[in-house]
Tab-separated table of C-alpha atoms in Angstrom:
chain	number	residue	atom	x	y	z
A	1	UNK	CA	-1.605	-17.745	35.031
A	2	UNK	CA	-3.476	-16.161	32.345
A	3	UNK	CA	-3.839	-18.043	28.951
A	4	UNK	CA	-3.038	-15.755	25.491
A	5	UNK	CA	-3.393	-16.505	21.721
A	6	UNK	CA	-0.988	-15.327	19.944
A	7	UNK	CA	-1.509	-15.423	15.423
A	8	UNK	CA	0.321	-14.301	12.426
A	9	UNK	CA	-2.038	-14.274	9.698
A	10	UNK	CA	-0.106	-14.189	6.556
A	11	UNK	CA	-1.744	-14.738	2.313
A	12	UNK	CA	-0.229	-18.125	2.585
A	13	UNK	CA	0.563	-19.405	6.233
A	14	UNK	CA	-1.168	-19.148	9.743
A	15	UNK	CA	0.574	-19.430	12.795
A	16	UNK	CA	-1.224	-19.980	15.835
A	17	UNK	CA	0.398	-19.839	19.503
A	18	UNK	CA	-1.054	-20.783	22.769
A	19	UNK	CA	0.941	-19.254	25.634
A	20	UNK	CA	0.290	-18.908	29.389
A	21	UNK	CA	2.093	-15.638	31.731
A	22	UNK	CA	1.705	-14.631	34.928
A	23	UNK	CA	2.794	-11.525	33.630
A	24	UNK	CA	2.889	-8.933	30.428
A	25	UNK	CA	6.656	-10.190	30.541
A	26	UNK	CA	7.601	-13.691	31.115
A	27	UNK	CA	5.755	-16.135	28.075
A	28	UNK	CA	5.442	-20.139	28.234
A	29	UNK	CA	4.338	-21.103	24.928
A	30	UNK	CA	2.373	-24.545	25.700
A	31	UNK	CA	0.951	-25.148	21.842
A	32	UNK	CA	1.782	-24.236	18.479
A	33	UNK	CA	0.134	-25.415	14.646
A	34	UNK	CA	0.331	-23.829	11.359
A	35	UNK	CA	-2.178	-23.377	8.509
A	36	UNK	CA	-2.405	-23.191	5.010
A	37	UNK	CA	-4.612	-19.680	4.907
A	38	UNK	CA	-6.221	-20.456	1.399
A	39	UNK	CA	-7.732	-23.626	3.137
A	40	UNK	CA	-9.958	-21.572	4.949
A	41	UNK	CA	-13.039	-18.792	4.221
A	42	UNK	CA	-11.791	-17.347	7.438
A	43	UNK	CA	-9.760	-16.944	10.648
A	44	UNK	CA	-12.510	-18.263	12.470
A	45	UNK	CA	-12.565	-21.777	11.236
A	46	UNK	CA	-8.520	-21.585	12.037
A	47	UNK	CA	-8.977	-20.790	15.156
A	48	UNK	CA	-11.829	-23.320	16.334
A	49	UNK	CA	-9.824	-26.095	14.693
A	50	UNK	CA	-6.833	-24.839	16.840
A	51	UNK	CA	-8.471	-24.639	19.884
A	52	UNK	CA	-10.724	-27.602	19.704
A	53	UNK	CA	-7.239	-29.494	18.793
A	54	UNK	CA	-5.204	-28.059	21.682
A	55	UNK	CA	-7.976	-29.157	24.059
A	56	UNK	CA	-7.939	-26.118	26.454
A	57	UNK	CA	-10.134	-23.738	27.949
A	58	UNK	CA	-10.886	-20.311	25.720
A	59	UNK	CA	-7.981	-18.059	26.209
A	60	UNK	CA	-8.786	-14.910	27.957
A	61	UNK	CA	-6.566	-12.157	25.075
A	62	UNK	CA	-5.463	-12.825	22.014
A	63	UNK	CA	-3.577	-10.812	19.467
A	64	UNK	CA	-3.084	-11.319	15.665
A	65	UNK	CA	-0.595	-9.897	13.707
A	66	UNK	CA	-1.702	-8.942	10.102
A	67	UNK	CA	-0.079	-9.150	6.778
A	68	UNK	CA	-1.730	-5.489	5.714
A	69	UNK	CA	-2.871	-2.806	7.027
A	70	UNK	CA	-5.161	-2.074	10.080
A	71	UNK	CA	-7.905	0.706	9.858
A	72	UNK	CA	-9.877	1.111	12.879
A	73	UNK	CA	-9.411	-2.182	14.121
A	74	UNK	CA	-10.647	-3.880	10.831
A	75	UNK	CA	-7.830	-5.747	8.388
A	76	UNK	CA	-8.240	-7.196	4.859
A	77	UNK	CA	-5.873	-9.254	4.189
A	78	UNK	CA	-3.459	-9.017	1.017
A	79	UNK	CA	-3.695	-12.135	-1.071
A	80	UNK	CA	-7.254	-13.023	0.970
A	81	UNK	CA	-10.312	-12.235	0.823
A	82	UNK	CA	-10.469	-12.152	4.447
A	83	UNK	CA	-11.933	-9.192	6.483
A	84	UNK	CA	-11.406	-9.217	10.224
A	85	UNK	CA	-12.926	-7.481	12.522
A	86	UNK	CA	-12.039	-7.212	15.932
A	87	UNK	CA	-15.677	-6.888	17.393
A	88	UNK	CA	-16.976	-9.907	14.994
A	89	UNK	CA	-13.991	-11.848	15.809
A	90	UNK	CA	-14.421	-11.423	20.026
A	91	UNK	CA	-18.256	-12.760	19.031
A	92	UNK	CA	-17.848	-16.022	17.013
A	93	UNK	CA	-14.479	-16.975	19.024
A	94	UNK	CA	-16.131	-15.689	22.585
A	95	UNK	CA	-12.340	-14.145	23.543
A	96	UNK	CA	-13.158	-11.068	25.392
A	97	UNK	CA	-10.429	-8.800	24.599
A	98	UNK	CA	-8.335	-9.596	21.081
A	99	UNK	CA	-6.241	-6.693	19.480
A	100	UNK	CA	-5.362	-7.176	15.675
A	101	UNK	CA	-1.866	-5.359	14.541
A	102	UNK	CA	0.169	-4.914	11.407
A	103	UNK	CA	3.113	-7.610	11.193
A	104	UNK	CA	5.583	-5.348	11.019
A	105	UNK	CA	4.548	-3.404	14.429
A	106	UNK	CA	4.321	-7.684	15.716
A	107	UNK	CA	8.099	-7.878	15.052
A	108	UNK	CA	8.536	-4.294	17.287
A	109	UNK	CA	6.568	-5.897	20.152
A	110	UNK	CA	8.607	-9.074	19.331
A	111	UNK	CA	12.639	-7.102	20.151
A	112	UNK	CA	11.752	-7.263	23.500
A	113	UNK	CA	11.213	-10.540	23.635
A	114	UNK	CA	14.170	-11.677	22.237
A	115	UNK	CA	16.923	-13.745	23.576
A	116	UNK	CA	20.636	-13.409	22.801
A	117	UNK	CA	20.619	-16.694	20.697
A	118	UNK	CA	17.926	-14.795	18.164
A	119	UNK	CA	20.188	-11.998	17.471
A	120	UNK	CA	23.888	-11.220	15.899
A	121	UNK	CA	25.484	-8.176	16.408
A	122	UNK	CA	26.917	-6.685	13.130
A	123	UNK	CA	27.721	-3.694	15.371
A	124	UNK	CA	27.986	-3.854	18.896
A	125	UNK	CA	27.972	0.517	19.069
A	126	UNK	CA	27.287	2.076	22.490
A	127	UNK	CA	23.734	0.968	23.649
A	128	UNK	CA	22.110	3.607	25.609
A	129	UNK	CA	18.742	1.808	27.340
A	130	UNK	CA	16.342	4.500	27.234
A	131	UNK	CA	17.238	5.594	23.233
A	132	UNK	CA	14.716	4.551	20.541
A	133	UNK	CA	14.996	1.556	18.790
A	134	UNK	CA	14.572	1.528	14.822
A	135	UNK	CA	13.418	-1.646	12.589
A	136	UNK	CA	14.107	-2.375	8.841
A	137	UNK	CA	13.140	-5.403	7.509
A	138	UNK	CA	13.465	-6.742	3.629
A	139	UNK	CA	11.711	-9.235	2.848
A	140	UNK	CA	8.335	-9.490	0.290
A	141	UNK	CA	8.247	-5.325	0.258
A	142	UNK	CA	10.826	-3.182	2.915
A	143	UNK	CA	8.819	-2.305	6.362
A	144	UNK	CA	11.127	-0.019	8.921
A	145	UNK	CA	9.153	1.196	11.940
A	146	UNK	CA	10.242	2.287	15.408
A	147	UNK	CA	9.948	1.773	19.044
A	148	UNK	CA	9.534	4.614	22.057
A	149	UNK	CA	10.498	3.885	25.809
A	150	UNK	CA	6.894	4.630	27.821
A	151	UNK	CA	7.202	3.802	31.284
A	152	UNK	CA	8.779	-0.257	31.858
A	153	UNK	CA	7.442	-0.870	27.798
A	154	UNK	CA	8.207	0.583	24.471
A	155	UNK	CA	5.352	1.607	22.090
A	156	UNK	CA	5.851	0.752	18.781
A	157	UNK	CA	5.378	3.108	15.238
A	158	UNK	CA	5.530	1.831	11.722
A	159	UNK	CA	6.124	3.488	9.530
A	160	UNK	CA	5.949	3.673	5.172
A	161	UNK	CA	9.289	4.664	5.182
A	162	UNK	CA	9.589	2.116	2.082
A	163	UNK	CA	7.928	3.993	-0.039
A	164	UNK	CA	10.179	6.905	0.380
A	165	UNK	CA	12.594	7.609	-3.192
A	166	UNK	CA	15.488	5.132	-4.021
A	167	UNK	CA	18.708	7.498	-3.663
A	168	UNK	CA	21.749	6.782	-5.951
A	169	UNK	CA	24.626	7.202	-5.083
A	170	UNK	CA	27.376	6.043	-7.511
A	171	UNK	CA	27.122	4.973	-11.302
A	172	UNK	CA	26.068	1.690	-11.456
A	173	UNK	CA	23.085	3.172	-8.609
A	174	UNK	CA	22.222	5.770	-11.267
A	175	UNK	CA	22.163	3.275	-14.210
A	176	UNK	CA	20.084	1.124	-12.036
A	177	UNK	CA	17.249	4.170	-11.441
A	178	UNK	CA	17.351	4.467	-14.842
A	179	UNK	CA	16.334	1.062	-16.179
A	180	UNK	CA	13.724	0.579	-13.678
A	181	UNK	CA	12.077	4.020	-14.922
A	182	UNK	CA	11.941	3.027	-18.220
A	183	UNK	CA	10.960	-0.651	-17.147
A	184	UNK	CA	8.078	0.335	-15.265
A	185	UNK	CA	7.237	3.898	-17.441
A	186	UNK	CA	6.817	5.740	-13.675
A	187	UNK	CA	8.293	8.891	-12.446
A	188	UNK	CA	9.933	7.570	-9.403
A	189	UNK	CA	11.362	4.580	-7.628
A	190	UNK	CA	10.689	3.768	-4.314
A	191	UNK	CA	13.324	2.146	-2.347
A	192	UNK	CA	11.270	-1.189	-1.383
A	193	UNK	CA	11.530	-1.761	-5.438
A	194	UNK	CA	15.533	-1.596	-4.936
A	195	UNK	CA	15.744	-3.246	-1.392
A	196	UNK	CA	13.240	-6.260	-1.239
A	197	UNK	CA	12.747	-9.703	-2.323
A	198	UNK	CA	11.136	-8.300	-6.453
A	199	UNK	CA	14.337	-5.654	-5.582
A	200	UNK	CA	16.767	-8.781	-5.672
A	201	UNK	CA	15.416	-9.839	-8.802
A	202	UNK	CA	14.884	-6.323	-10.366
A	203	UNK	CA	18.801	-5.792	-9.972
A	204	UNK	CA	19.592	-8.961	-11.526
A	205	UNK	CA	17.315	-8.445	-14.648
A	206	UNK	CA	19.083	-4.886	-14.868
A	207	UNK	CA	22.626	-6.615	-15.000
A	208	UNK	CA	21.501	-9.435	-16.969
A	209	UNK	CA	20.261	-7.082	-19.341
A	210	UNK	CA	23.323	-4.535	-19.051
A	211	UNK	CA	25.243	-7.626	-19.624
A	212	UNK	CA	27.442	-7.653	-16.892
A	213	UNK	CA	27.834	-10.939	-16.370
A	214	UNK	CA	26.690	-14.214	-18.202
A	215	UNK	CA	23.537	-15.618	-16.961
A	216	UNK	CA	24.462	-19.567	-15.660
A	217	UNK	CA	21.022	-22.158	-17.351
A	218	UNK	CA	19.844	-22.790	-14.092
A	219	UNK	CA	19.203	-19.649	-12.843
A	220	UNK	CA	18.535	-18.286	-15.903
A	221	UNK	CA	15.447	-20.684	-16.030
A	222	UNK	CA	14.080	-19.568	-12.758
A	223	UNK	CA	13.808	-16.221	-14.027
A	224	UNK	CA	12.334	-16.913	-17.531
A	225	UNK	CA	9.681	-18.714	-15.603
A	226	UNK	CA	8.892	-16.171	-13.064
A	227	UNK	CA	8.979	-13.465	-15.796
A	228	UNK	CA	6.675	-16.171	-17.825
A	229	UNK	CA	3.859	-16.299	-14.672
A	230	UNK	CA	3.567	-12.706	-14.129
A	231	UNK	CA	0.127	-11.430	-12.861
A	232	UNK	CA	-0.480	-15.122	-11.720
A	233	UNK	CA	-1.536	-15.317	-7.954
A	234	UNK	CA	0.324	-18.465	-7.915
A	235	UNK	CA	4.151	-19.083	-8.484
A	236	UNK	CA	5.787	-21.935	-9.265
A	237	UNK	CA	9.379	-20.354	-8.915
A	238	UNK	CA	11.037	-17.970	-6.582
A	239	UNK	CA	13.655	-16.500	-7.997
A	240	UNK	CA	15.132	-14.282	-5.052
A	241	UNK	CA	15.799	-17.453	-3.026
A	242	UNK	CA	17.310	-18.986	-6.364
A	243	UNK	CA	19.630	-15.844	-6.636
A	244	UNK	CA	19.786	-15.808	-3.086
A	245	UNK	CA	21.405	-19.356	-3.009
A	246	UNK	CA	23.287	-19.279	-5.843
A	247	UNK	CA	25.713	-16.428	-4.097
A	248	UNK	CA	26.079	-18.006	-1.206
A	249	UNK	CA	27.590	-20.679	-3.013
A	250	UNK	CA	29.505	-18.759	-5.254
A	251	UNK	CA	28.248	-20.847	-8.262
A	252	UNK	CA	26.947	-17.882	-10.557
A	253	UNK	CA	28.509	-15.010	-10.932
A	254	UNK	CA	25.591	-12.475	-11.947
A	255	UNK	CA	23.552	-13.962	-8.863
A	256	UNK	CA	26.995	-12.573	-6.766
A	257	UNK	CA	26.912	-9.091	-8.272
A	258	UNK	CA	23.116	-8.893	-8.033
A	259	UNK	CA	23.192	-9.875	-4.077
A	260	UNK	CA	26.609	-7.309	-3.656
A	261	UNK	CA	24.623	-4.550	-5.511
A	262	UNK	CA	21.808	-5.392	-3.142
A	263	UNK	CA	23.504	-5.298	0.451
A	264	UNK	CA	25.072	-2.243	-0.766
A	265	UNK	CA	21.326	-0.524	-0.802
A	266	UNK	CA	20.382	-2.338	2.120
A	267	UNK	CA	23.256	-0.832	4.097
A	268	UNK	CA	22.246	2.666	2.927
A	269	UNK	CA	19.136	2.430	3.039
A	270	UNK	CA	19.721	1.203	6.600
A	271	UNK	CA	21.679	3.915	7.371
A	272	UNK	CA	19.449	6.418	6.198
A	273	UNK	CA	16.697	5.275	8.817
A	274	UNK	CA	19.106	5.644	11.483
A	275	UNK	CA	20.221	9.067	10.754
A	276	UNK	CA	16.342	10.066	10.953
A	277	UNK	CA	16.100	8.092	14.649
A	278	UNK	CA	19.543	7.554	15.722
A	279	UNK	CA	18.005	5.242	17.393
A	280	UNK	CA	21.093	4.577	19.910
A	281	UNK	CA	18.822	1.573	21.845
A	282	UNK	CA	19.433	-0.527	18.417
A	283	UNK	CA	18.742	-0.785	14.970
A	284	UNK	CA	17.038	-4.543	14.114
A	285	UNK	CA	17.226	-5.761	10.506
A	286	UNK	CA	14.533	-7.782	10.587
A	287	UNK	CA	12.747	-9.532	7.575
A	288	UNK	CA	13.062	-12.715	5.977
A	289	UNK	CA	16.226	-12.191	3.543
A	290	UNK	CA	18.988	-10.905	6.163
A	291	UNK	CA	19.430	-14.397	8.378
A	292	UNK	CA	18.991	-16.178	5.130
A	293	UNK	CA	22.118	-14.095	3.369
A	294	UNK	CA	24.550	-13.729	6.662
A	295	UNK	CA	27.056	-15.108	5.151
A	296	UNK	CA	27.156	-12.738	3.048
A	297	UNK	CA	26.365	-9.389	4.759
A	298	UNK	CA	28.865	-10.724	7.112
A	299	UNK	CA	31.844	-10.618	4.489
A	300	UNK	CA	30.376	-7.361	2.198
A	301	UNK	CA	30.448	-3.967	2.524
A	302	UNK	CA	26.899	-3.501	4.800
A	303	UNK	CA	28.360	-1.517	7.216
A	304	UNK	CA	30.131	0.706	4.953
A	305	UNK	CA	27.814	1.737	3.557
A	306	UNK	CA	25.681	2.112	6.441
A	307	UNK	CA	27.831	4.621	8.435
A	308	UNK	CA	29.372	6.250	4.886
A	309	UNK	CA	27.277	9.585	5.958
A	310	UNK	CA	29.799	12.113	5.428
A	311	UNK	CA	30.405	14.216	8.701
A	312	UNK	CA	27.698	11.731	10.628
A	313	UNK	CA	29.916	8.635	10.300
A	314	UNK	CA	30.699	9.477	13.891
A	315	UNK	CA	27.167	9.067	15.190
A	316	UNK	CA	26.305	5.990	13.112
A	317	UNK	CA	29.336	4.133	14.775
A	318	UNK	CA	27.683	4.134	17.675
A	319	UNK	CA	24.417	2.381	17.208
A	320	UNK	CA	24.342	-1.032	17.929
A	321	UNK	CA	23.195	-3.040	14.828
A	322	UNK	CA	21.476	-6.313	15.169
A	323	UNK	CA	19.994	-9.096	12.962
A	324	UNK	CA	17.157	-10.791	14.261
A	325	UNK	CA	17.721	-14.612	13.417
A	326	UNK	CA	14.518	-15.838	14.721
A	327	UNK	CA	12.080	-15.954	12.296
A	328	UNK	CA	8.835	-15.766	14.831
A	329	UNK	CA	9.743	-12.519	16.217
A	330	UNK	CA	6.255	-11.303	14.925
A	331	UNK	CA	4.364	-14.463	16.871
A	332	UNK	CA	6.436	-13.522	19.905
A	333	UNK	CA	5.825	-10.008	19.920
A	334	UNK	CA	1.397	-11.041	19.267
A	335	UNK	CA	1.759	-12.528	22.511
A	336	UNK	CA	3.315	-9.603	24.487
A	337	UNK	CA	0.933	-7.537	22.507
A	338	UNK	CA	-2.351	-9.496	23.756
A	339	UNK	CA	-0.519	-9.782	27.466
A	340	UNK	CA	-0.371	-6.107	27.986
A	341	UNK	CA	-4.037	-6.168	26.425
């Protein structure tokens, strides 16, 4: 049996994983604590405490996956000021081999490592095994990525597809473009500013301000104070989750349109990754919003607008669509990641 750490390293919350294999495969995690990151200079500290608490011998790989982006095996953390190094790390930890990876490329590695319990099937399609796979995932920005069949494993690609221009596609779309525009005084939009967590609330400040519905007190509060902190590291409020709630339980009205005008995007935007991949081995909406909202994607028009691609419709029909319920995906694919290390 061969002993792996497994890590995602987030601006607010570490997760660390012990897990033994006897293969790259088949994963027993044996230990598992979480961390408040801003407690700590560094990852190192984290991971002595972990270890020294877990009372094992030094794992022999270990993989961390990294809220930002990894240059030459070197992260800096968003929200940190950590900078990890892979070389420095395998020195003050004494771990011989340890890989560090973007989160987003963690929840890739994760898929395969999925049971059916962590997924439901908006669209079952017609799976075809050696296909690509393609990821979206909404959550604090919008990360999509993709996954190749090499041999018995799939490699795994992200991707800044985020970043590329928010299309509109009906009036309220185009009204929508407009107001952020002038809102922000840019010449574009990206689509992670539409289809995100600061999306959700960037849609309902354009219909609260387009007056399309009334704003309720409560959640009207939430927003004046999150408007109130901005440029603060630290927020007292979140108002996605507050919109986010409020639809579900159909107690606001503007919340509802805001989270309808949302999916819509999401479904399109969804769509439009899998016309670029038709990725017929599964698309995966990942992120932190979609299991939270199911409800709600389950009774709108997602889908609609996901396969509403003129003479494509066909071909989108046919890939299986899945949302990924289990919200360690990314610590299960760092340990398949440092297995295959």
């Amino acid at each position: 049996m061969t002993l792996l750490l497994a890590g995602d390293i987030g601006g607010t919350k570490t997760i660390l994983r012990l897990v033994e294999t006897s293969d790259s495969q088949s994963l027993q995690s044996i230990y598992q604590e979480s961390y408040h990151s801003a407690d700590f200079p560094d990852l190192v500290p984290i991971v002595q405490q972990f270890l020294a608490k877990a009372n094992t011998s030094l794992p022999e790989k270990a993989c961390f996956a990294i809220a930002g982006p990894i240059v030459k095996n070197t992260a800096k953390l968003t929200n940190l000021v950590w900078f990890l190094d892979t070389e420095r790390l395998q020195q003050e930890l004494g771990i011989p081999r340890i890989s560090l990876i973007n989160d987003f490329a963690a929840v890739g590695y994760g898929i395969s490592g999925l049971q059916q319990q962590d997924l439901h099937v908006l669209q079952p399609g017609k799976p075809q095994p050696q296909a690509p796979i393609g990821i979206i995932g909404a959550g604090t920005g919008l990360g999509q990525g993709f996954l190749i069949k090499t041999g018995n494993y799939y490699q795994v690609f992200p991707s800044e597809g985020g970043h590329a221009d928010f299309a509109p596609r009906n009036e309220i779309e185009f009204q929508l473009l407009k107001y952020l525009l002038g809102k922000h005084d840019i010449q574009r939009i990206s689509v992670e500013r539409v289809v995100s967590g600061m999306g959700i609330v960037a849609i309902y400040q354009f219909l609260r301000d387009r007056k399309f519905a009334a704003e309720s007190p409560e959640i009207a509060q939430v927003v004046r104070t999150w408007e109130q902190e901005a440029g603060k590291e630290e927020k007292s409020v979140d108002p996605g989750a507050a919109i986010g709630t409020a639809a579900l339980q159909k107690r606001d009205r503007l919340s509802e349109q805001t989270l309808q005008l949302f999916i819509d995007a999401y479904g399109a935007e969804a769509g439009n990754l899998a016309l670029k991949l038709l990725p017929y081995g599964g698309l995966y909406i990942a992120g932190g919003i979609a299991p939270k909202i199911l409800p709600l994607i389950q009774n709108s028009d997602f889908l609609l607008n996901f396969t509403q691609k003129g003479r494509m419709r066909s071909l989108l029909e046919e890939i299986p669509v899945y949302i990924i319920l289990n919200p360690q995906v990314g610590l299960i694919g760092a340990a398949l990641c440092a297995a295959r290390l």
